[in-house]
XYZ file of C-alpha atoms in Angstrom:
749
model
C 14.298 -52.583 84.978
C 17.431 -51.676 82.794
C 17.495 -49.795 79.794
C 19.374 -49.968 76.743
C 21.263 -48.538 74.397
C 18.836 -46.551 72.219
C 16.814 -45.330 74.924
C 20.129 -43.709 77.583
C 21.183 -42.302 74.426
C 18.357 -40.808 73.397
C 17.108 -39.769 76.549
C 21.189 -39.260 77.872
C 21.699 -36.140 74.908
C 17.843 -35.157 73.244
C 17.669 -31.945 75.169
C 20.907 -31.266 74.990
C 20.089 -31.249 71.218
C 17.486 -29.460 71.776
C 18.675 -26.451 73.831
C 22.113 -26.194 71.661
C 19.949 -26.979 67.732
C 17.502 -24.600 68.420
C 20.736 -20.994 70.031
C 22.183 -22.753 67.135
C 20.097 -22.133 64.373
C 19.397 -18.549 65.534
C 23.275 -17.805 65.798
C 23.981 -19.711 62.516
C 21.477 -17.711 60.363
C 23.136 -14.429 61.834
C 26.252 -16.121 61.117
C 25.721 -16.529 57.535
C 23.605 -13.673 57.279
C 27.277 -11.452 57.500
C 29.558 -14.995 55.628
C 25.939 -14.265 52.481
C 26.782 -10.506 52.608
C 30.569 -10.583 51.918
C 30.569 -13.704 49.558
C 28.230 -11.079 47.773
C 30.458 -8.110 47.618
C 33.507 -10.833 46.342
C 31.507 -12.191 43.488
C 30.625 -8.883 42.444
C 34.454 -7.786 42.601
C 35.447 -10.680 40.550
C 32.727 -10.261 38.103
C 33.586 -5.971 37.446
C 37.548 -6.942 37.422
C 37.194 -9.843 34.211
C 34.338 -6.852 33.134
C 37.411 -5.018 33.494
C 40.232 -6.750 31.672
C 37.904 -8.514 29.625
C 37.582 -5.207 27.741
C 40.896 -4.013 28.204
C 42.445 -6.737 26.380
C 39.973 -6.002 23.928
C 40.942 -2.430 23.462
C 44.440 -3.557 24.062
C 44.329 -5.961 20.902
C 42.855 -3.399 18.781
C 46.136 -0.349 20.153
C 47.559 -2.818 18.237
C 46.079 -4.098 14.890
C 45.978 0.086 14.545
C 49.477 0.765 15.581
C 50.786 -2.940 13.275
C 48.975 -1.543 10.070
C 50.596 1.585 10.039
C 53.826 0.645 10.779
C 53.218 -2.314 8.386
C 50.662 -2.127 5.738
C 51.525 -0.664 2.308
C 48.585 -0.397 0.912
C 47.302 2.711 4.591
C 50.832 3.910 3.722
C 50.142 4.751 0.734
C 47.042 7.136 1.481
C 49.124 9.410 3.484
C 51.826 10.314 1.000
C 51.497 13.580 -0.903
C 51.099 12.201 -4.557
C 48.426 13.710 -6.260
C 48.325 11.015 -8.635
C 46.526 8.041 -6.784
C 42.801 6.907 -8.664
C 39.208 6.467 -7.346
C 40.619 2.596 -7.651
C 43.360 3.773 -4.807
C 40.911 4.610 -2.788
C 39.004 1.677 -2.953
C 42.201 -0.436 -2.229
C 41.914 2.047 1.255
C 39.061 1.113 1.357
C 39.046 -2.050 1.149
C 41.891 -2.798 3.544
C 39.827 -0.492 6.028
C 37.113 -2.950 5.996
C 39.384 -6.018 6.672
C 40.357 -3.583 9.306
C 37.540 -3.129 10.718
C 35.912 -6.771 10.306
C 39.166 -8.120 12.574
C 39.135 -5.566 15.929
C 36.125 -6.649 18.522
C 33.880 -4.850 19.128
C 30.697 -3.275 15.711
C 33.675 -0.010 14.979
C 33.535 2.282 12.489
C 36.813 3.032 10.755
C 38.681 6.577 8.766
C 41.684 8.399 7.887
C 42.856 11.943 7.451
C 45.195 12.909 4.985
C 46.574 16.326 7.039
C 48.756 17.329 3.464
C 45.538 17.321 1.486
C 42.655 17.549 3.318
C 41.183 14.558 2.328
C 39.242 11.671 5.374
C 37.908 8.789 3.347
C 36.095 6.684 6.022
C 32.939 3.921 4.586
C 30.721 6.993 2.845
C 32.972 7.655 0.539
C 36.523 10.725 0.222
C 35.352 13.849 1.253
C 37.532 16.804 2.416
C 37.897 18.206 6.131
C 35.340 20.934 5.602
C 33.066 18.429 5.164
C 33.368 16.140 6.766
C 30.832 14.975 10.460
C 33.448 14.792 12.653
C 35.642 18.034 12.119
C 35.205 19.648 15.443
C 37.001 16.423 16.701
C 39.484 14.397 15.253
C 40.832 18.774 14.323
C 40.882 18.639 18.631
C 42.721 15.542 18.941
C 45.474 15.526 16.344
C 46.653 19.215 17.571
C 46.860 18.247 20.274
C 49.403 19.284 22.310
C 50.065 16.400 23.592
C 49.397 12.292 21.855
C 46.573 11.005 22.722
C 47.910 7.171 23.744
C 44.320 5.755 24.580
C 40.865 5.771 24.405
C 37.708 9.349 24.789
C 35.471 9.571 27.188
C 32.030 8.447 24.723
C 30.764 11.326 22.541
C 27.664 11.733 20.047
C 29.516 10.505 16.695
C 28.236 11.303 13.125
C 30.220 11.469 9.389
C 27.725 13.888 8.119
C 27.741 16.993 8.548
C 24.329 19.120 9.322
C 22.857 15.129 9.802
C 22.315 13.907 12.685
C 19.937 10.613 11.763
C 22.785 8.659 11.834
C 24.608 10.012 15.313
C 26.437 7.602 17.549
C 27.290 7.715 20.620
C 31.247 6.174 20.128
C 34.444 6.060 21.998
C 37.241 6.768 20.121
C 41.051 5.769 19.349
C 43.350 8.453 17.218
C 46.188 6.891 16.412
C 48.688 9.836 14.328
C 50.664 8.450 10.603
C 53.617 8.453 11.314
C 53.521 6.449 14.073
C 57.518 7.954 14.798
C 58.181 11.216 13.386
C 56.881 14.583 12.172
C 52.732 13.705 11.849
C 50.767 13.457 8.545
C 47.633 12.236 9.531
C 46.365 10.413 11.137
C 43.234 6.677 11.982
C 41.076 7.128 14.202
C 38.673 3.802 15.194
C 35.333 5.058 16.146
C 33.140 1.945 19.222
C 29.713 2.668 19.181
C 29.339 3.001 22.685
C 26.499 -0.191 21.910
C 28.474 -3.238 21.033
C 30.396 -2.044 24.764
C 27.223 -2.352 27.179
C 26.458 -5.409 24.990
C 29.271 -7.080 25.318
C 28.691 -6.843 29.355
C 26.034 -8.130 29.288
C 26.334 -11.201 27.109
C 29.535 -12.123 30.166
C 27.592 -11.048 33.540
C 23.815 -12.580 31.639
C 24.447 -15.376 34.480
C 25.723 -13.164 37.549
C 24.149 -11.898 40.810
C 23.856 -8.139 38.281
C 24.538 -5.530 36.046
C 28.062 -3.622 35.895
C 27.443 -0.096 34.586
C 30.631 1.906 32.439
C 31.482 5.844 33.615
C 33.758 7.868 32.529
C 37.392 9.035 33.252
C 34.896 11.321 35.071
C 32.278 9.478 36.149
C 29.400 10.571 34.599
C 27.377 7.161 33.328
C 28.721 6.117 29.145
C 24.202 6.484 29.019
C 23.479 9.906 30.047
C 20.017 9.390 30.377
C 20.927 8.044 33.831
C 22.845 9.489 37.003
C 24.148 7.998 39.786
C 24.843 9.110 43.320
C 28.917 9.121 44.759
C 31.275 5.850 43.868
C 33.008 6.885 46.190
C 30.351 6.577 48.822
C 28.190 3.618 47.042
C 31.910 1.284 47.953
C 32.096 3.078 51.710
C 28.571 1.482 52.668
C 29.499 -1.766 51.123
C 26.434 -2.138 47.826
C 27.839 -1.458 45.523
C 31.899 -1.811 44.251
C 33.930 0.759 41.764
C 36.239 -0.451 40.041
C 38.804 1.871 37.365
C 40.377 0.480 34.036
C 44.460 1.346 34.803
C 44.609 1.263 30.590
C 41.291 3.633 29.767
C 40.800 5.272 33.396
C 36.927 4.548 33.129
C 35.616 3.568 36.204
C 32.838 0.250 37.120
C 29.686 0.497 39.406
C 28.931 -3.048 40.025
C 25.569 -4.656 41.093
C 23.836 -3.296 44.651
C 23.506 -6.152 47.217
C 19.846 -7.824 48.080
C 18.739 -5.733 51.515
C 16.774 -8.592 52.632
C 20.002 -10.316 53.776
C 21.152 -6.636 56.169
C 18.338 -7.162 58.620
C 19.751 -10.288 60.662
C 23.278 -8.162 60.414
C 22.075 -5.577 63.660
C 22.646 -8.446 65.877
C 24.388 -10.842 64.790
C 27.638 -9.926 67.726
C 24.983 -11.563 69.927
C 23.623 -14.459 68.283
C 28.032 -15.294 68.029
C 28.209 -14.927 71.997
C 25.106 -17.107 72.355
C 26.089 -19.664 69.739
C 28.962 -19.174 71.543
C 28.039 -19.895 75.057
C 25.444 -22.836 74.125
C 28.121 -24.575 71.970
C 30.452 -24.783 76.297
C 27.252 -25.623 77.464
C 26.366 -28.439 75.657
C 30.446 -30.045 75.938
C 30.180 -30.012 78.761
C 27.248 -32.060 78.942
C 28.355 -33.763 75.841
C 31.786 -34.820 77.987
C 30.462 -36.010 80.544
C 27.945 -38.941 78.668
C 29.452 -39.935 75.918
C 32.423 -40.103 77.812
C 30.468 -43.393 78.840
C 28.502 -44.524 76.202
C 32.378 -44.034 74.522
C 33.604 -47.446 74.247
C 31.331 -49.152 70.694
C 32.094 -45.648 69.574
C 35.918 -46.112 70.009
C 34.871 -49.366 68.621
C 33.836 -47.951 65.128
C 37.291 -45.779 65.253
C 38.753 -49.131 64.827
C 36.653 -50.391 62.269
C 37.508 -46.827 60.511
C 40.787 -46.856 60.979
C 41.294 -50.659 58.887
C 38.400 -49.952 56.618
C 41.547 -49.234 54.186
C 43.620 -52.977 54.374
C 39.811 -54.491 53.809
C 39.323 -55.133 49.677
C 36.108 -54.199 48.273
C 34.421 -57.281 47.952
C 34.751 -57.452 52.044
C 32.408 -54.191 52.233
C 29.492 -55.036 54.727
C 26.696 -55.778 51.866
C 23.405 -55.840 53.860
C 21.997 -53.721 56.332
C 22.708 -55.562 60.185
C 20.227 -55.567 63.346
C 22.637 -54.293 65.195
C 22.831 -50.442 65.825
C 26.943 -50.713 65.423
C 26.964 -52.509 62.035
C 24.406 -50.588 60.731
C 26.661 -47.422 60.587
C 29.866 -49.096 60.659
C 28.299 -50.006 56.925
C 27.284 -45.968 56.457
C 30.701 -45.042 57.423
C 32.353 -47.497 54.813
C 30.017 -46.257 51.752
C 30.764 -42.491 52.266
C 34.341 -43.635 52.231
C 33.722 -45.277 48.969
C 31.758 -42.046 47.481
C 34.937 -40.109 48.852
C 36.468 -41.986 45.611
C 34.643 -41.167 43.961
C 33.700 -37.597 43.850
C 37.845 -37.462 44.381
C 37.881 -38.743 40.397
C 35.171 -36.232 39.185
C 38.002 -34.201 40.564
C 40.831 -35.943 38.849
C 38.244 -35.847 35.477
C 37.520 -31.957 35.571
C 41.257 -31.361 36.479
C 41.662 -32.502 32.691
C 39.738 -30.158 32.056
C 40.757 -27.223 32.831
C 43.920 -28.042 31.917
C 42.982 -28.120 28.382
C 41.111 -24.521 28.815
C 44.388 -23.437 29.922
C 46.723 -24.128 27.223
C 43.823 -23.278 24.462
C 43.700 -19.721 26.940
C 47.682 -19.582 27.031
C 48.523 -20.399 23.987
C 45.922 -17.900 22.667
C 46.386 -14.910 24.723
C 42.803 -15.047 25.567
C 44.409 -14.407 29.376
C 48.144 -13.173 30.647
C 50.034 -14.671 33.724
C 52.904 -12.471 35.141
C 55.620 -15.443 35.526
C 54.249 -15.461 38.955
C 50.886 -16.051 38.373
C 51.749 -18.472 36.012
C 53.820 -20.511 37.944
C 50.991 -20.640 40.338
C 48.663 -21.780 37.684
C 50.560 -24.828 36.720
C 51.488 -25.752 40.211
C 47.807 -26.500 40.086
C 47.291 -28.570 37.499
C 50.138 -30.623 38.281
C 52.781 -29.046 36.391
C 55.809 -28.123 35.810
C 57.533 -24.871 36.516
C 61.119 -25.032 35.286
C 62.683 -24.794 31.858
C 65.466 -23.008 30.380
C 63.098 -22.522 26.186
C 59.833 -22.831 25.966
C 58.928 -23.944 21.812
C 55.096 -24.435 20.222
C 54.189 -26.874 17.377
C 51.973 -27.238 15.380
C 50.812 -31.797 14.620
C 47.975 -31.123 11.239
C 46.216 -34.200 9.740
C 47.186 -34.142 6.773
C 44.501 -34.863 4.072
C 41.320 -34.564 6.207
C 38.840 -35.267 4.138
C 39.369 -38.069 3.425
C 40.718 -39.393 6.944
C 36.926 -38.066 7.833
C 35.574 -39.918 5.423
C 37.209 -43.580 6.273
C 37.141 -42.945 9.403
C 33.855 -42.718 11.899
C 34.238 -40.352 14.434
C 34.720 -43.263 17.031
C 37.355 -43.757 14.805
C 38.478 -40.392 14.517
C 38.942 -39.663 18.262
C 40.761 -43.056 19.380
C 43.091 -42.350 16.250
C 43.993 -38.611 17.518
C 44.485 -40.724 21.629
C 46.836 -42.823 19.428
C 48.675 -40.077 18.668
C 48.940 -37.862 21.217
C 49.831 -41.069 23.047
C 52.602 -41.926 20.691
C 53.945 -38.164 21.262
C 53.748 -37.954 24.690
C 56.153 -41.626 25.133
C 58.231 -39.834 21.655
C 59.302 -37.269 24.345
C 59.563 -37.942 27.592
C 62.057 -40.760 25.889
C 64.542 -37.789 24.899
C 63.333 -36.443 28.768
C 61.143 -33.910 27.346
C 57.940 -32.831 28.601
C 55.546 -31.322 25.928
C 51.298 -29.835 26.700
C 49.597 -31.454 23.815
C 45.635 -30.992 23.082
C 43.385 -30.785 19.899
C 41.621 -27.797 19.908
C 41.151 -28.056 16.171
C 39.791 -31.635 14.480
C 42.798 -31.306 11.614
C 45.307 -30.506 14.210
C 47.304 -30.729 18.027
C 48.507 -28.110 19.464
C 51.981 -28.841 20.840
C 54.250 -27.053 24.241
C 57.581 -28.980 24.171
C 59.380 -27.242 27.614
C 63.443 -27.484 26.800
C 65.637 -28.173 29.908
C 69.163 -26.817 30.192
C 70.653 -29.004 30.996
C 70.344 -31.230 28.155
C 70.934 -28.662 26.081
C 68.472 -28.473 23.952
C 67.272 -26.686 21.349
C 65.307 -26.409 17.723
C 66.841 -29.771 17.096
C 65.649 -31.742 19.546
C 62.441 -31.066 19.193
C 62.259 -31.875 15.576
C 64.468 -34.447 16.095
C 61.281 -36.199 18.642
C 58.505 -34.765 15.054
C 60.753 -36.922 12.930
C 59.878 -39.564 15.088
C 56.344 -38.598 15.733
C 55.695 -38.360 12.189
C 58.094 -41.645 10.628
C 55.367 -43.389 13.749
C 51.789 -42.153 12.630
C 53.023 -42.934 9.009
C 54.180 -46.854 10.105
C 51.472 -48.400 12.509
C 48.313 -45.369 11.398
C 48.467 -45.262 7.696
C 48.615 -41.401 6.668
C 50.756 -38.754 7.355
C 50.748 -35.650 9.367
C 53.296 -31.982 8.664
C 54.259 -30.181 11.886
C 54.599 -26.604 12.049
C 57.719 -25.442 14.607
C 57.332 -22.185 16.532
C 59.679 -20.333 17.820
C 61.956 -20.925 21.379
C 60.853 -18.246 23.500
C 62.375 -17.865 27.777
C 58.855 -16.493 29.048
C 55.470 -17.716 29.320
C 53.638 -14.532 28.177
C 55.780 -15.168 24.445
C 53.912 -18.447 23.647
C 51.394 -16.804 22.044
C 54.063 -15.608 19.111
C 56.136 -18.752 19.110
C 52.279 -20.153 18.677
C 51.269 -18.329 15.910
C 54.566 -18.619 13.982
C 53.983 -22.949 14.089
C 51.025 -21.983 12.175
C 52.237 -19.437 10.005
C 54.763 -22.311 9.562
C 51.909 -24.627 9.283
C 49.655 -22.900 6.493
C 53.179 -23.028 4.137
C 52.388 -27.458 3.574
C 50.477 -26.782 -0.155
C 54.789 -25.059 -1.148
C 56.829 -28.188 0.837
C 53.710 -31.455 0.515
C 52.300 -33.633 2.528
C 54.113 -35.089 5.730
C 56.328 -31.986 5.936
C 58.087 -30.165 8.339
C 58.603 -26.489 8.216
C 60.752 -23.924 10.277
C 61.712 -20.540 10.298
C 65.171 -22.149 8.621
C 62.674 -23.711 5.629
C 61.372 -20.692 4.673
C 64.907 -18.262 4.585
C 64.761 -20.109 0.619
C 61.701 -19.225 -0.261
C 60.917 -15.669 -0.497
C 57.614 -13.930 1.113
C 54.383 -14.481 -1.447
C 52.864 -11.478 -2.589
C 49.969 -12.597 -4.682
C 48.842 -9.722 -6.320
C 51.390 -9.996 -9.512
C 50.369 -14.080 -9.427
C 45.936 -12.572 -8.943
C 46.902 -10.680 -13.612
C 49.016 -14.312 -14.576
C 45.456 -16.328 -13.988
C 44.042 -14.054 -15.304
C 46.236 -13.898 -18.457
C 45.300 -17.822 -18.561
C 41.720 -17.154 -18.266
C 42.073 -14.695 -21.166
C 44.306 -17.435 -23.478
C 41.757 -20.037 -22.381
C 39.143 -17.547 -24.604
C 41.182 -17.143 -27.605
C 41.900 -21.057 -27.754
C 45.500 -19.775 -28.338
C 46.924 -22.763 -26.785
C 48.928 -20.897 -24.675
C 46.820 -21.533 -21.213
C 49.107 -24.917 -20.501
C 52.500 -22.249 -21.184
C 50.607 -19.650 -18.503
C 49.483 -21.744 -15.916
C 52.896 -23.619 -15.263
C 54.481 -20.227 -15.463
C 52.222 -20.132 -12.852
C 53.076 -22.511 -11.015
C 57.070 -22.312 -11.121
C 55.966 -18.665 -9.334
C 54.434 -19.643 -6.632
C 56.498 -22.969 -6.478
C 59.528 -20.052 -5.443
C 58.027 -18.128 -1.932
C 55.258 -18.792 0.420
C 52.379 -19.399 -0.628
C 48.790 -21.137 2.052
C 46.125 -22.483 0.889
C 44.148 -19.717 2.066
C 46.348 -17.358 -1.507
C 45.283 -21.336 -2.695
C 41.875 -20.413 -2.611
C 42.416 -16.666 -3.777
C 44.366 -17.582 -6.570
C 41.926 -20.651 -8.226
C 38.176 -17.861 -7.405
C 40.147 -15.089 -9.043
C 40.740 -17.472 -12.410
C 37.195 -18.695 -12.146
C 35.713 -15.103 -12.146
C 38.103 -14.041 -15.619
C 36.889 -17.499 -16.711
C 33.300 -16.000 -16.343
C 34.131 -12.709 -17.246
C 35.581 -14.390 -20.627
C 33.376 -16.328 -21.417
C 30.798 -14.286 -20.656
C 30.166 -13.024 -24.663
C 30.274 -16.485 -26.565
C 27.228 -18.623 -26.824
C 24.881 -19.618 -24.536
C 25.853 -22.762 -24.183
C 29.822 -22.132 -23.314
C 27.830 -20.092 -19.795
C 25.736 -22.787 -19.720
C 27.992 -25.674 -19.329
C 30.581 -23.766 -17.024
C 28.618 -23.014 -14.500
C 25.717 -25.873 -14.520
C 28.600 -28.891 -14.883
C 32.468 -26.538 -13.563
C 31.880 -24.431 -11.432
C 31.129 -26.571 -8.290
C 34.655 -28.679 -9.428
C 36.602 -25.623 -9.907
C 35.596 -24.756 -5.817
C 36.311 -28.380 -5.047
C 39.991 -28.154 -6.620
C 39.831 -24.528 -4.205
C 38.894 -25.988 -1.210
C 40.240 -29.669 -1.379
C 44.510 -29.260 -3.276
C 46.289 -29.850 -0.182
C 49.651 -28.927 -2.185
C 50.873 -27.403 -5.553
C 51.605 -30.311 -7.469
C 48.056 -31.569 -6.771
C 46.311 -27.907 -7.922
C 48.098 -28.056 -11.463
C 47.726 -31.176 -11.257
C 43.935 -31.046 -10.916
C 43.471 -27.926 -12.208
C 45.474 -28.814 -15.449
C 43.165 -31.427 -16.166
C 39.991 -29.806 -15.245
C 40.183 -27.181 -18.050
C 41.481 -29.674 -20.813
C 38.521 -31.089 -20.701
C 35.960 -27.868 -20.201
C 38.440 -26.938 -23.638
C 37.705 -30.325 -24.920
C 33.338 -30.204 -24.211
C 34.610 -25.707 -25.699
C 35.714 -27.248 -28.845
C 33.124 -29.907 -29.300
C 30.109 -27.018 -28.962
C 31.541 -24.501 -30.985
C 32.364 -27.479 -34.237
C 29.141 -28.082 -34.754
C 28.164 -24.457 -35.421
C 28.902 -23.790 -39.492
C 30.095 -20.425 -39.093
C 32.927 -22.152 -36.224
C 35.499 -22.924 -39.791
C 34.899 -19.546 -41.213
C 35.802 -17.074 -37.689
C 38.532 -18.639 -37.653
C 40.091 -18.507 -40.980
C 39.482 -14.302 -40.151
C 41.343 -14.608 -36.761
C 44.385 -16.029 -38.517
C 44.074 -13.337 -41.014
C 43.771 -10.535 -39.280
C 47.379 -12.150 -36.865
C 48.962 -11.733 -40.369
C 48.352 -9.269 -41.837
C 47.653 -6.679 -38.975
C 50.698 -4.077 -40.291
C 48.211 -3.338 -43.503
C 47.086 0.557 -41.463
C 43.951 0.179 -44.091
C 42.589 -2.979 -41.914
C 39.440 -2.983 -41.562
C 35.753 -4.517 -40.926
C 34.530 -3.978 -44.121
C 38.091 -4.765 -46.096
C 37.828 -7.673 -44.563
C 33.802 -8.205 -44.683
C 34.287 -7.527 -48.442
C 37.308 -10.753 -48.880
C 34.371 -13.032 -46.572
C 30.853 -11.805 -48.855
C 29.913 -10.921 -45.476
C 27.884 -8.542 -43.901
C 30.500 -5.742 -41.780
C 27.725 -6.094 -38.736
C 27.753 -9.942 -39.377
C 30.515 -10.767 -39.498
C 30.533 -8.862 -36.163
C 28.787 -11.325 -34.724
C 29.928 -13.850 -34.994
C 33.139 -13.194 -34.438
C 32.169 -11.264 -30.711
C 30.133 -14.751 -30.131
C 32.957 -17.322 -31.258
C 35.545 -14.665 -28.709
C 33.342 -13.376 -27.081
C 35.617 -10.120 -28.336
C 34.914 -7.556 -30.360
C 36.682 -6.961 -33.984
C 38.254 -4.001 -33.265
C 39.179 -5.006 -30.462
C 40.992 -8.049 -30.877
C 42.797 -6.636 -34.459
C 44.097 -3.048 -32.022
C 45.092 -5.749 -29.226
C 47.528 -7.743 -31.369
C 49.209 -4.784 -32.992
C 49.572 -3.099 -29.287
C 50.806 -7.202 -27.798
C 53.321 -7.217 -30.706
C 54.683 -3.420 -30.156
C 54.885 -3.919 -26.844
C 57.903 -6.838 -27.622
C 59.314 -5.488 -30.056
C 59.572 -1.709 -26.992
C 61.294 -4.406 -25.439
C 63.428 -6.804 -26.945
C 64.518 -4.063 -29.812
C 66.342 -0.693 -30.216
C 64.367 0.464 -32.984
C 62.049 4.623 -31.993
C 59.364 4.399 -32.364
C 57.530 6.086 -35.818
C 59.661 2.815 -37.154
C 57.435 0.238 -34.971
C 54.592 2.481 -35.102
C 54.299 1.162 -38.516
C 55.377 -1.990 -38.553
C 52.417 -2.805 -36.662
C 49.454 -0.999 -38.886
C 49.674 2.721 -37.144
C 50.216 5.580 -39.839
C 50.189 8.315 -37.385
C 52.467 7.519 -34.905
C 50.837 9.809 -32.670
C 47.038 7.286 -32.725
C 49.756 4.667 -31.250
C 50.969 6.493 -28.336
C 47.181 7.421 -27.786
C 46.236 3.686 -27.711
C 49.391 2.508 -26.733
C 48.767 4.330 -23.294
C 45.288 3.113 -23.351
C 46.410 -0.348 -23.017
C 49.420 -0.647 -20.722
C 49.258 2.694 -18.711
C 52.847 4.062 -20.336
C 53.646 5.932 -23.462
C 55.324 3.880 -25.118
C 59.114 5.747 -24.545
C 57.947 5.258 -21.217
C 57.300 2.098 -20.605
C 60.953 1.020 -22.573
C 62.868 3.008 -20.202
C 60.890 1.321 -16.487
C 61.242 -2.142 -18.686
C 65.210 -1.067 -19.341
C 65.645 -0.046 -15.523
C 64.498 -3.376 -13.608
């Protein structure tokens, strides 16, 4: 009886199948072993390259930051000045600036500066002479070297204290001369702990194949307790890979591959030949058998060809007894799964775009023009442009935004805003690439085309339309910071930084503002230190209850309005004012201090962190201080001595020019014990009687020096000083200069 198709196929293919598959299994493992070994080598090489690039990028960033501080930071320059008038506070400011610099540098580090003229070294441990500094030998060797050390040193032992080895650490060092260009007057030294570098490498390769070991430029291990064979020999035997950094000169040796994978490599070529012969033999047999059984397969191929013409509803939904129907269903299901995998690939493309844009804008990854174009092509993005501009779009009053909308609605509104931006830009024939990297900020890159003569004017038009549409349709406002135009992709980080800086000036320009470099030309660069003094004056005036704090607050507002100040500057000024308000009211009654601590500290913090514009900050702060002033007046009014001490203060203000004015004289006049009067005066005004009287006299003398041409002798007599020498001494203690010099400096301004 004639066999059916199933048994004919089974008996025809089974012998060839078992023979060929058995041979191919052995050949497969032999070839796979060789492929795995090559893949391991490639993986180790990629990991090592990634580690080298990451460490070099961080060290280069640290070097650029140090050079920037040498060139631009006035506080650091003051340390190298030849002036001998520096006091302890000057060194404290320099030390603070060093701490700030240390905090922004990558890896755990320490910093010290050396003044060659004075022979002084300033570190975190304090100021010391060069002879007493523990790192003297390295510093002198590097400083006196004929060659300018432009890169990082090999690992060495570092200790700040002479004859002490307890605190010694292995570090790599970078020394930069001051000034950066010209005859050197000193140096700044940055030490990065070797342990931090090793920890950074460990974190990078935590999920990879194995550790990476650091070598010095002399091919010695960073860890002196370990030894290493010749890295070139390790590279030759394909077990370990050696990579050298062009920037630091250090070597990187990757992990050793697993020896178990090399057991089949000896028979690799033999099994390839055997497998090839088996395949040829199988092909001959299969060709003959397939020729007889080809027609059913041809029918299936025809059905697959017509698959694209059928709709999804026409697919087979159930299995049939017929073998061909079953195969047809399986193939249809396979094609459906392929479509699902294609959709997953598209979703992954969105994630890759977001990460690439983030790395590009933040400068985490540096591309050449060629590699950048290749990356853009992989992401299906345009590569042709005339200029690029980075823009930051920030949602105003974001805290209120998060309270008004739940998380789902927030994502929806951001999605709408992103799509509106793309549609408006497309209508203006601009391409935009935008992502939300911060909850309240959207980063945007606009491509400007040369044939349309597009410039930042076109960018402004697009962003104005986005702002208008958002306000009209979404009910909230957005502020925009526009970066500089750039010609090369590698410069986008600079444009992005400028855009973020511009949008940070929103407190000065107001909500819904569009801030570009042209807007900043009318605003002077903000220097926060002079305004901190005015904030301190407000606190002192508030404590004295002289009714002038509103005037000083208005003056501070006007000064801030003229300059460029960010949200961080506003927080600093508010916190500084709150600190001095605590300090000024500390000597007053306990009820006042408890009132400030328990009821108003949180409100001051809310003003510091929640005010988005200068007008809002002024109004909220003025209202809070007025309420606090009324509360303090209420507490004072319940005391019987408040009116009496107020009369004492008025008497001092009227008779401060009397040379005989003293605590005993006022005590006799008001019939009180001198000690008790002094105690009450300090409780009410937070200042001793004698300090208030001296300050009153010297403030009047200051105004006379600035506004009149009277001799110093006459001014001293008018404010109650019989001896001009005493007046000189008191004035210098308060204002830092003798009266004559103070007047000359004021006239010189």
